[in-house]
Amino acid sequence: ISKSLGYKPIDWFGDLPLFSIITIVSWQWLPFALLIILTALQSLPKDQVEAAKIDGANDFQIFQHITINHLKRPIAIVIMLETIFVLNIFAHIYATTNGGPGNATTNFTYLIYQKALLDYDVGGAAAGGIIAVIIANIFAFFLLKFLAKNIN
């Protein structure tokens, strides 16, 4: 397309590797996140919105005080799930860029793979795996604590 428009072709994985990986992963997981948010929006109580309108609230105030408060838990769940998914991204990087150019798209999962299977450092890879599990558990702990605080 760029050649037909008179532009130089873009080497997405060579010139913009991180953007390419982010685009691929977003294309895969964004619909799931939006489906959760859409489901939460559909469960928004209409009587609260109508009561706020009767009390004189404008659209921004309704969005700020009713809609956002209603979406706190679903957004926290989406953040937790997407973080777990992002921690597991390996195949996209392996199939497209092999962690490069250089280390431009190397994430923790790919680094563990490099340590274990390319550098033959199984101990370092095992330590990296344990660190990844600990980080994921800490993140999940704080998100679950946030969710528990907001349960009415």
PDB file of C-alpha atoms in Angstrom:
ATOM      1  CA  ILE A   1       0.000   0.000   0.000  1.00  0.00           C
ATOM      2  CA  SER A   2       2.787   2.424   0.883  1.00  0.00           C
ATOM      3  CA  LYS A   3       4.590   1.713  -2.423  1.00  0.00           C
ATOM      4  CA  SER A   4       1.418   2.435  -4.401  1.00  0.00           C
ATOM      5  CA  LEU A   5       1.149   5.770  -2.591  1.00  0.00           C
ATOM      6  CA  GLY A   6       4.775   6.611  -3.394  1.00  0.00           C
ATOM      7  CA  TYR A   7       6.202   6.007   0.084  1.00  0.00           C
ATOM      8  CA  LYS A   8       9.009   3.766   1.216  1.00  0.00           C
ATOM      9  CA  PRO A   9       7.722   0.433   2.589  1.00  0.00           C
ATOM     10  CA  ILE A  10       7.828   0.075   6.368  1.00  0.00           C
ATOM     11  CA  ASP A  11       9.732  -2.846   7.871  1.00  0.00           C
ATOM     12  CA  TRP A  12       7.418  -3.216  10.846  1.00  0.00           C
ATOM     13  CA  PHE A  13       9.411  -5.861  12.708  1.00  0.00           C
ATOM     14  CA  GLY A  14      12.778  -4.287  11.882  1.00  0.00           C
ATOM     15  CA  ASP A  15      12.055  -0.584  12.344  1.00  0.00           C
ATOM     16  CA  LEU A  16       9.149  -0.660  14.829  1.00  0.00           C
ATOM     17  CA  PRO A  17       9.404  -4.045  16.591  1.00  0.00           C
ATOM     18  CA  LEU A  18       7.899  -3.088  19.948  1.00  0.00           C
ATOM     19  CA  PHE A  19       5.011  -1.229  18.311  1.00  0.00           C
ATOM     20  CA  SER A  20       4.378  -4.299  16.136  1.00  0.00           C
ATOM     21  CA  ILE A  21       4.235  -6.650  19.123  1.00  0.00           C
ATOM     22  CA  ILE A  22       1.978  -4.227  21.039  1.00  0.00           C
ATOM     23  CA  THR A  23      -0.340  -4.024  18.021  1.00  0.00           C
ATOM     24  CA  ILE A  24      -0.533  -7.817  17.677  1.00  0.00           C
ATOM     25  CA  VAL A  25      -1.241  -8.358  21.374  1.00  0.00           C
ATOM     26  CA  SER A  26      -3.759  -5.506  21.484  1.00  0.00           C
ATOM     27  CA  TRP A  27      -5.558  -6.931  18.466  1.00  0.00           C
ATOM     28  CA  GLN A  28      -5.792 -10.259  20.273  1.00  0.00           C
ATOM     29  CA  TRP A  29      -6.840  -9.176  23.793  1.00  0.00           C
ATOM     30  CA  LEU A  30      -8.595  -5.817  23.438  1.00  0.00           C
ATOM     31  CA  PRO A  31     -11.910  -7.344  22.283  1.00  0.00           C
ATOM     32  CA  PHE A  32     -12.006  -9.535  25.406  1.00  0.00           C
ATOM     33  CA  ALA A  33     -11.417  -6.523  27.655  1.00  0.00           C
ATOM     34  CA  LEU A  34     -14.014  -4.458  25.832  1.00  0.00           C
ATOM     35  CA  LEU A  35     -16.531  -7.288  26.110  1.00  0.00           C
ATOM     36  CA  ILE A  36     -16.143  -7.307  29.891  1.00  0.00           C
ATOM     37  CA  ILE A  37     -16.529  -3.512  30.024  1.00  0.00           C
ATOM     38  CA  LEU A  38     -19.547  -3.618  27.688  1.00  0.00           C
ATOM     39  CA  THR A  39     -21.200  -6.277  29.833  1.00  0.00           C
ATOM     40  CA  ALA A  40     -20.624  -4.136  32.915  1.00  0.00           C
ATOM     41  CA  LEU A  41     -22.062  -1.081  31.148  1.00  0.00           C
ATOM     42  CA  GLN A  42     -25.175  -3.030  30.212  1.00  0.00           C
ATOM     43  CA  SER A  43     -25.716  -3.920  33.868  1.00  0.00           C
ATOM     44  CA  LEU A  44     -25.646  -0.255  34.901  1.00  0.00           C
ATOM     45  CA  PRO A  45     -28.820   0.438  36.906  1.00  0.00           C
ATOM     46  CA  LYS A  46     -31.053   2.721  34.843  1.00  0.00           C
ATOM     47  CA  ASP A  47     -32.970   3.900  37.897  1.00  0.00           C
ATOM     48  CA  GLN A  48     -29.816   5.476  39.363  1.00  0.00           C
ATOM     49  CA  VAL A  49     -29.162   7.346  36.116  1.00  0.00           C
ATOM     50  CA  GLU A  50     -32.765   8.527  35.945  1.00  0.00           C
ATOM     51  CA  ALA A  51     -32.687   9.632  39.594  1.00  0.00           C
ATOM     52  CA  ALA A  52     -29.487  11.577  38.961  1.00  0.00           C
ATOM     53  CA  LYS A  53     -31.070  13.290  35.949  1.00  0.00           C
ATOM     54  CA  ILE A  54     -34.129  14.209  37.985  1.00  0.00           C
ATOM     55  CA  ASP A  55     -31.845  15.632  40.681  1.00  0.00           C
ATOM     56  CA  GLY A  56     -30.224  17.868  38.044  1.00  0.00           C
ATOM     57  CA  ALA A  57     -26.971  16.043  37.290  1.00  0.00           C
ATOM     58  CA  ASN A  58     -25.494  16.646  33.862  1.00  0.00           C
ATOM     59  CA  ASP A  59     -24.038  13.894  31.659  1.00  0.00           C
ATOM     60  CA  PHE A  60     -20.471  14.408  32.885  1.00  0.00           C
ATOM     61  CA  GLN A  61     -21.535  14.164  36.523  1.00  0.00           C
ATOM     62  CA  ILE A  62     -23.504  10.991  35.796  1.00  0.00           C
ATOM     63  CA  PHE A  63     -20.488   9.515  34.027  1.00  0.00           C
ATOM     64  CA  GLN A  64     -18.114  10.543  36.808  1.00  0.00           C
ATOM     65  CA  HIS A  65     -20.157   9.543  39.831  1.00  0.00           C
ATOM     66  CA  ILE A  66     -22.307   6.663  38.610  1.00  0.00           C
ATOM     67  CA  THR A  67     -20.749   5.053  35.537  1.00  0.00           C
ATOM     68  CA  ILE A  68     -17.118   5.158  36.673  1.00  0.00           C
ATOM     69  CA  ASN A  69     -18.028   3.891  40.142  1.00  0.00           C
ATOM     70  CA  HIS A  70     -19.993   1.065  38.543  1.00  0.00           C
ATOM     71  CA  LEU A  71     -17.019   0.148  36.305  1.00  0.00           C
ATOM     72  CA  LYS A  72     -14.307   0.079  39.010  1.00  0.00           C
ATOM     73  CA  ARG A  73     -14.510  -3.660  39.649  1.00  0.00           C
ATOM     74  CA  PRO A  74     -14.748  -4.731  35.988  1.00  0.00           C
ATOM     75  CA  ILE A  75     -11.819  -2.457  35.106  1.00  0.00           C
ATOM     76  CA  ALA A  76      -9.754  -3.924  37.957  1.00  0.00           C
ATOM     77  CA  ILE A  77     -10.594  -7.442  36.748  1.00  0.00           C
ATOM     78  CA  VAL A  78      -9.627  -6.517  33.185  1.00  0.00           C
ATOM     79  CA  ILE A  79      -6.337  -5.040  34.400  1.00  0.00           C
ATOM     80  CA  MET A  80      -5.556  -8.177  36.404  1.00  0.00           C
ATOM     81  CA  LEU A  81      -6.413 -10.567  33.575  1.00  0.00           C
ATOM     82  CA  GLU A  82      -4.603  -8.530  30.935  1.00  0.00           C
ATOM     83  CA  THR A  83      -1.514  -8.299  33.144  1.00  0.00           C
ATOM     84  CA  ILE A  84      -1.491 -12.063  33.508  1.00  0.00           C
ATOM     85  CA  PHE A  85      -1.897 -12.413  29.738  1.00  0.00           C
ATOM     86  CA  VAL A  86       0.924  -9.932  29.076  1.00  0.00           C
ATOM     87  CA  LEU A  87       3.232 -11.824  31.428  1.00  0.00           C
ATOM     88  CA  ASN A  88       2.640 -14.921  29.289  1.00  0.00           C
ATOM     89  CA  ILE A  89       3.398 -13.388  25.897  1.00  0.00           C
ATOM     90  CA  PHE A  90       5.999 -15.597  24.316  1.00  0.00           C
ATOM     91  CA  ALA A  91       4.763 -16.984  21.020  1.00  0.00           C
ATOM     92  CA  HIS A  92       4.222 -13.570  19.437  1.00  0.00           C
ATOM     93  CA  ILE A  93       7.778 -12.511  20.180  1.00  0.00           C
ATOM     94  CA  TYR A  94       9.313 -15.855  19.237  1.00  0.00           C
ATOM     95  CA  ALA A  95       7.457 -16.063  15.923  1.00  0.00           C
ATOM     96  CA  THR A  96       7.973 -12.465  14.819  1.00  0.00           C
ATOM     97  CA  THR A  97      11.110 -10.842  16.232  1.00  0.00           C
ATOM     98  CA  ASN A  98      13.007 -13.402  18.368  1.00  0.00           C
ATOM     99  CA  GLY A  99      13.325 -10.730  21.039  1.00  0.00           C
ATOM    100  CA  GLY A 100      15.099  -8.314  18.741  1.00  0.00           C
ATOM    101  CA  PRO A 101      16.450  -6.365  17.123  1.00  0.00           C
ATOM    102  CA  GLY A 102      18.876  -6.471  20.009  1.00  0.00           C
ATOM    103  CA  ASN A 103      16.646  -6.775  23.068  1.00  0.00           C
ATOM    104  CA  ALA A 104      13.922  -4.409  21.836  1.00  0.00           C
ATOM    105  CA  THR A 105      11.065  -6.874  22.286  1.00  0.00           C
ATOM    106  CA  THR A 106      12.518  -9.165  24.941  1.00  0.00           C
ATOM    107  CA  ASN A 107      10.115  -9.531  27.832  1.00  0.00           C
ATOM    108  CA  PHE A 108      10.520 -11.546  31.016  1.00  0.00           C
ATOM    109  CA  THR A 109       9.030 -14.713  29.540  1.00  0.00           C
ATOM    110  CA  TYR A 110      11.287 -14.581  26.488  1.00  0.00           C
ATOM    111  CA  LEU A 111      14.288 -13.842  28.721  1.00  0.00           C
ATOM    112  CA  ILE A 112      13.549 -16.991  30.735  1.00  0.00           C
ATOM    113  CA  TYR A 113      13.412 -18.947  27.470  1.00  0.00           C
ATOM    114  CA  GLN A 114      16.758 -17.484  26.388  1.00  0.00           C
ATOM    115  CA  LYS A 115      18.367 -18.338  29.717  1.00  0.00           C
ATOM    116  CA  ALA A 116      17.060 -21.909  29.787  1.00  0.00           C
ATOM    117  CA  LEU A 117      17.293 -23.077  26.195  1.00  0.00           C
ATOM    118  CA  LEU A 118      19.773 -20.801  24.454  1.00  0.00           C
ATOM    119  CA  ASP A 119      22.261 -20.038  27.236  1.00  0.00           C
ATOM    120  CA  TYR A 120      21.806 -23.440  28.988  1.00  0.00           C
ATOM    121  CA  ASP A 121      21.376 -21.644  32.330  1.00  0.00           C
ATOM    122  CA  VAL A 122      18.529 -23.660  33.818  1.00  0.00           C
ATOM    123  CA  GLY A 123      19.146 -22.296  37.321  1.00  0.00           C
ATOM    124  CA  GLY A 124      18.924 -18.689  36.146  1.00  0.00           C
ATOM    125  CA  ALA A 125      15.762 -19.487  34.172  1.00  0.00           C
ATOM    126  CA  ALA A 126      14.205 -21.210  37.186  1.00  0.00           C
ATOM    127  CA  ALA A 127      15.009 -18.200  39.355  1.00  0.00           C
ATOM    128  CA  GLY A 128      13.479 -15.929  36.731  1.00  0.00           C
ATOM    129  CA  GLY A 129      10.344 -18.076  36.659  1.00  0.00           C
ATOM    130  CA  ILE A 130      10.016 -17.880  40.437  1.00  0.00           C
ATOM    131  CA  ILE A 131      10.464 -14.099  40.318  1.00  0.00           C
ATOM    132  CA  ALA A 132       7.772 -13.875  37.611  1.00  0.00           C
ATOM    133  CA  VAL A 133       5.330 -15.883  39.744  1.00  0.00           C
ATOM    134  CA  ILE A 134       6.086 -13.735  42.795  1.00  0.00           C
ATOM    135  CA  ILE A 135       5.553 -10.515  40.826  1.00  0.00           C
ATOM    136  CA  ALA A 136       2.273 -11.819  39.390  1.00  0.00           C
ATOM    137  CA  ASN A 137       1.072 -12.858  42.852  1.00  0.00           C
ATOM    138  CA  ILE A 138       1.943  -9.487  44.388  1.00  0.00           C
ATOM    139  CA  PHE A 139       0.119  -7.697  41.595  1.00  0.00           C
ATOM    140  CA  ALA A 140      -2.903  -9.993  41.936  1.00  0.00           C
ATOM    141  CA  PHE A 141      -2.905  -9.535  45.723  1.00  0.00           C
ATOM    142  CA  PHE A 142      -3.158  -5.751  45.476  1.00  0.00           C
ATOM    143  CA  LEU A 143      -5.810  -5.890  42.765  1.00  0.00           C
ATOM    144  CA  LEU A 144      -7.889  -8.381  44.744  1.00  0.00           C
ATOM    145  CA  LYS A 145      -7.499  -6.199  47.828  1.00  0.00           C
ATOM    146  CA  PHE A 146      -8.753  -3.267  45.752  1.00  0.00           C
ATOM    147  CA  LEU A 147     -11.700  -5.358  44.542  1.00  0.00           C
ATOM    148  CA  ALA A 148     -12.579  -6.515  48.059  1.00  0.00           C
ATOM    149  CA  LYS A 149     -12.527  -2.917  49.302  1.00  0.00           C
ATOM    150  CA  ASN A 150     -15.019  -1.852  46.631  1.00  0.00           C
ATOM    151  CA  ILE A 151     -17.531  -4.647  47.168  1.00  0.00           C
ATOM    152  CA  ASN A 152     -20.664  -3.141  48.642  1.00  0.00           C
TER     153      ASN A 152
END
